XYZ file of C-alpha atoms in Angstrom:
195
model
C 71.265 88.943 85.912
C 69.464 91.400 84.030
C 70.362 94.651 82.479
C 68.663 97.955 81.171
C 69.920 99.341 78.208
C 68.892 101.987 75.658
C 71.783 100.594 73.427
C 70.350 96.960 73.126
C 72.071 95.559 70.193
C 75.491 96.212 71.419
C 74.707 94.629 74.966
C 72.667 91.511 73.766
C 75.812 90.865 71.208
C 78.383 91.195 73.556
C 76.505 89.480 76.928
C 74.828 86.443 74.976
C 73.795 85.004 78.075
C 72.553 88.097 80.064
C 69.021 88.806 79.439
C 69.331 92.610 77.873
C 65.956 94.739 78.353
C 65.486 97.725 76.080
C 64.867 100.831 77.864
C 65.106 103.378 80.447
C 65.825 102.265 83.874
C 63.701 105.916 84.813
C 61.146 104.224 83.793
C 58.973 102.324 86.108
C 57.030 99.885 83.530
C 60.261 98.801 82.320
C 61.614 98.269 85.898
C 58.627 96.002 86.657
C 59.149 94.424 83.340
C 62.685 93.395 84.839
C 61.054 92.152 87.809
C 62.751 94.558 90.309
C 60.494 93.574 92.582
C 62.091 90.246 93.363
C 65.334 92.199 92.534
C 67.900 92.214 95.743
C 70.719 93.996 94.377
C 69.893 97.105 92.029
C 73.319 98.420 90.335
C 73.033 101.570 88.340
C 76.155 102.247 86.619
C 75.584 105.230 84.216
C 77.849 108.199 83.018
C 74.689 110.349 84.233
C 74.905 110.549 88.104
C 71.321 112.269 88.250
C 69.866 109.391 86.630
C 72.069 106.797 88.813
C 70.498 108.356 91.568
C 66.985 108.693 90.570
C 66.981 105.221 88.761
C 68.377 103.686 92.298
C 65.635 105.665 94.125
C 63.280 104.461 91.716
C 63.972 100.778 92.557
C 64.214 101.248 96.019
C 60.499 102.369 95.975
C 59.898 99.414 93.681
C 61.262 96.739 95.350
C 64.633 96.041 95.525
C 66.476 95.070 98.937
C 69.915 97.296 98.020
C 70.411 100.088 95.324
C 74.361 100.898 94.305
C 74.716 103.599 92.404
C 78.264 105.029 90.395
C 78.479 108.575 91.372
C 81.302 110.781 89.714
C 80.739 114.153 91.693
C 81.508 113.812 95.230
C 80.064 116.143 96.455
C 76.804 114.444 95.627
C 77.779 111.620 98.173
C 76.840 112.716 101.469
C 73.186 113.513 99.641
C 72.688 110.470 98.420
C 74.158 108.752 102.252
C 70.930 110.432 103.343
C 68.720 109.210 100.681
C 68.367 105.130 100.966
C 71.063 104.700 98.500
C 72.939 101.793 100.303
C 76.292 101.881 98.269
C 78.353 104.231 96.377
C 80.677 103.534 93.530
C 82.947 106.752 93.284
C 85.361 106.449 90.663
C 87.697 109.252 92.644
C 87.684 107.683 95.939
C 88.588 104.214 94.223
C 91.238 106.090 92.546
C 92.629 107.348 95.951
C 92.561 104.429 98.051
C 94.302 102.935 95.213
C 97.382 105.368 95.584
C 97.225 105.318 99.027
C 97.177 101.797 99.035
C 100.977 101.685 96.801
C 102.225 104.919 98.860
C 102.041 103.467 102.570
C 104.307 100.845 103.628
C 105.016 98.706 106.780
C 102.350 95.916 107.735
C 99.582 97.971 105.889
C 97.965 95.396 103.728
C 95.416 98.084 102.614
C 94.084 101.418 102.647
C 91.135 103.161 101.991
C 90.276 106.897 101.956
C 87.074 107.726 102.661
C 84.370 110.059 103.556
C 85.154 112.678 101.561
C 89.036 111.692 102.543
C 88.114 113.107 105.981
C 89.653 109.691 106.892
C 91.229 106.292 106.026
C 90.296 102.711 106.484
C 93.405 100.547 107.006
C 94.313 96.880 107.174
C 96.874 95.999 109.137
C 98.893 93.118 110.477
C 99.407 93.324 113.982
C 103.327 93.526 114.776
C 105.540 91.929 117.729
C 106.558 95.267 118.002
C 103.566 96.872 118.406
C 101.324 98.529 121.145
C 98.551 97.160 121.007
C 99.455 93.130 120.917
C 98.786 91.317 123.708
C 96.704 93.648 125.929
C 92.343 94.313 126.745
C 91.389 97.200 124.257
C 90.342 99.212 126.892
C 93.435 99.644 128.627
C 95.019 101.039 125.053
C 93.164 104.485 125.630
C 92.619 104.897 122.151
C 91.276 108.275 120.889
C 88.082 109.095 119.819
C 89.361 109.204 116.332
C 91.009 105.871 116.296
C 88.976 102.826 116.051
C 88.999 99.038 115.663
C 86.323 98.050 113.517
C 87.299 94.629 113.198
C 90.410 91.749 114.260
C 90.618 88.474 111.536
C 91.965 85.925 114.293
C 92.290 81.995 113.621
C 90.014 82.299 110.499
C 87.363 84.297 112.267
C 86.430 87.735 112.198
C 85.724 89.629 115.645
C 84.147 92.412 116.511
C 86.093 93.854 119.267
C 85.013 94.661 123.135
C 86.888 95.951 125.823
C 88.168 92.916 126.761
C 89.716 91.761 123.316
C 93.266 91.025 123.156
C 94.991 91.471 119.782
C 97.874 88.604 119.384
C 100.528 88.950 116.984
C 99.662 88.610 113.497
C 95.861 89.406 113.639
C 94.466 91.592 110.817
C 92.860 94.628 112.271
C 90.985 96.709 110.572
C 91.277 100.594 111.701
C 89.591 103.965 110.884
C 91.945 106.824 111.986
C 90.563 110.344 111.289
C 93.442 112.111 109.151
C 94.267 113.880 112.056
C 94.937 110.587 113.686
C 97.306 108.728 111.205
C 100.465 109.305 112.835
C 99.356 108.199 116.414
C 98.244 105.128 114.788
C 101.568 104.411 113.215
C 102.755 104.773 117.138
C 100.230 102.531 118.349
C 100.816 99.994 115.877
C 104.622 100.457 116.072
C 105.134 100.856 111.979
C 105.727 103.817 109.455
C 103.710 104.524 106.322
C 106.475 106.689 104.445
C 106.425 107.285 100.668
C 107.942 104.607 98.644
């Protein structure tokens, strides 16, 4: 691992064995001199969200295979979506998937909010109890704004079809527009109340 840092002395003290390059990652010599060709991960985790974006575009261009970048305004996100950014780090939706994560209850094992908390990302153990255990997908008649991304069954992950039948204790994992949380407590036969 290799990082980019104006403040060198600080960096090389503390990370003894991380090679610490001094300098601006805006600045393309001092990318190649980090070798961001070969790079396949590019993490830019500044307090400066115009230069987390720029630097990450920078390496793109360069070289690297991904680019994550730590953006603190959200409304930048769906910009940089559009960009060639490949990951976000945003410090506010981390902080509400967190509280959304301690506030829901039943066999939610997690939650996530996300884009731009027009929805949530949930993982969830399927019940005895509920609707969806035990028959094909597409006889559930899920709404658009429901769907199964993904069922962890017998230490394998599936990516669901019409024909995939969800047995009792599967992990699913669900996006539900926000509109669509409550039918999805129905459907999977649990209630996320308040703590």
């Amino acid at each position: 691992m290799k990082i980019i840092e104006i403040k060198l002395t600080y960096l090389a003290e503390v990370f003894t064995n991380i090679s610490v390059i001094n300098g601006d990652a805006l600045d393309q010599d001092i990318l190649t001199e980090a070798g961001i060709k070969n790079t396949e991960t590019f993490v830019s985790l500044t307090n400066n969200d115009e230069v987390n974006i720029l630097s990450a575009l920078l390496a793109k261009r360069s070289g690297a295979i991904r680019a994550v970048t730590l953006i603190n305004k959200p409304s930048y996100i769906p910009l940089i979506n559009t960009l060639g950014v490949n990951s976000v780090i945003s410090p506010a939706q981390i902080t509400v998937s967190s509280i959304l994560s301690k506030i829901r209850s039943g066999s939610i094992k997690s939650i996530h909010s996300i884009i731009e908390e027009r929805g949530e990302v949930f993982e969830a153990r399927a019940l005895e109890s509920s609707n969806i255990v035990g028959k094909p997908l597409r006889t559930l008649k899920l709404p658009k704004s429901i769907c199964i991304g993904a069922i962890y069954k017998d230490d394998e992950i599936i990516i669901p079809k019409g024909d995939t039948i969800i047995d009792i204790n599967d992990i699913i994992i669900v996006f539900a527009e926000k509109k669509s949380v409550k039918k999805l407590e129905t459907i999977l036969s649990i209630r996320m109340d308040l703590i």
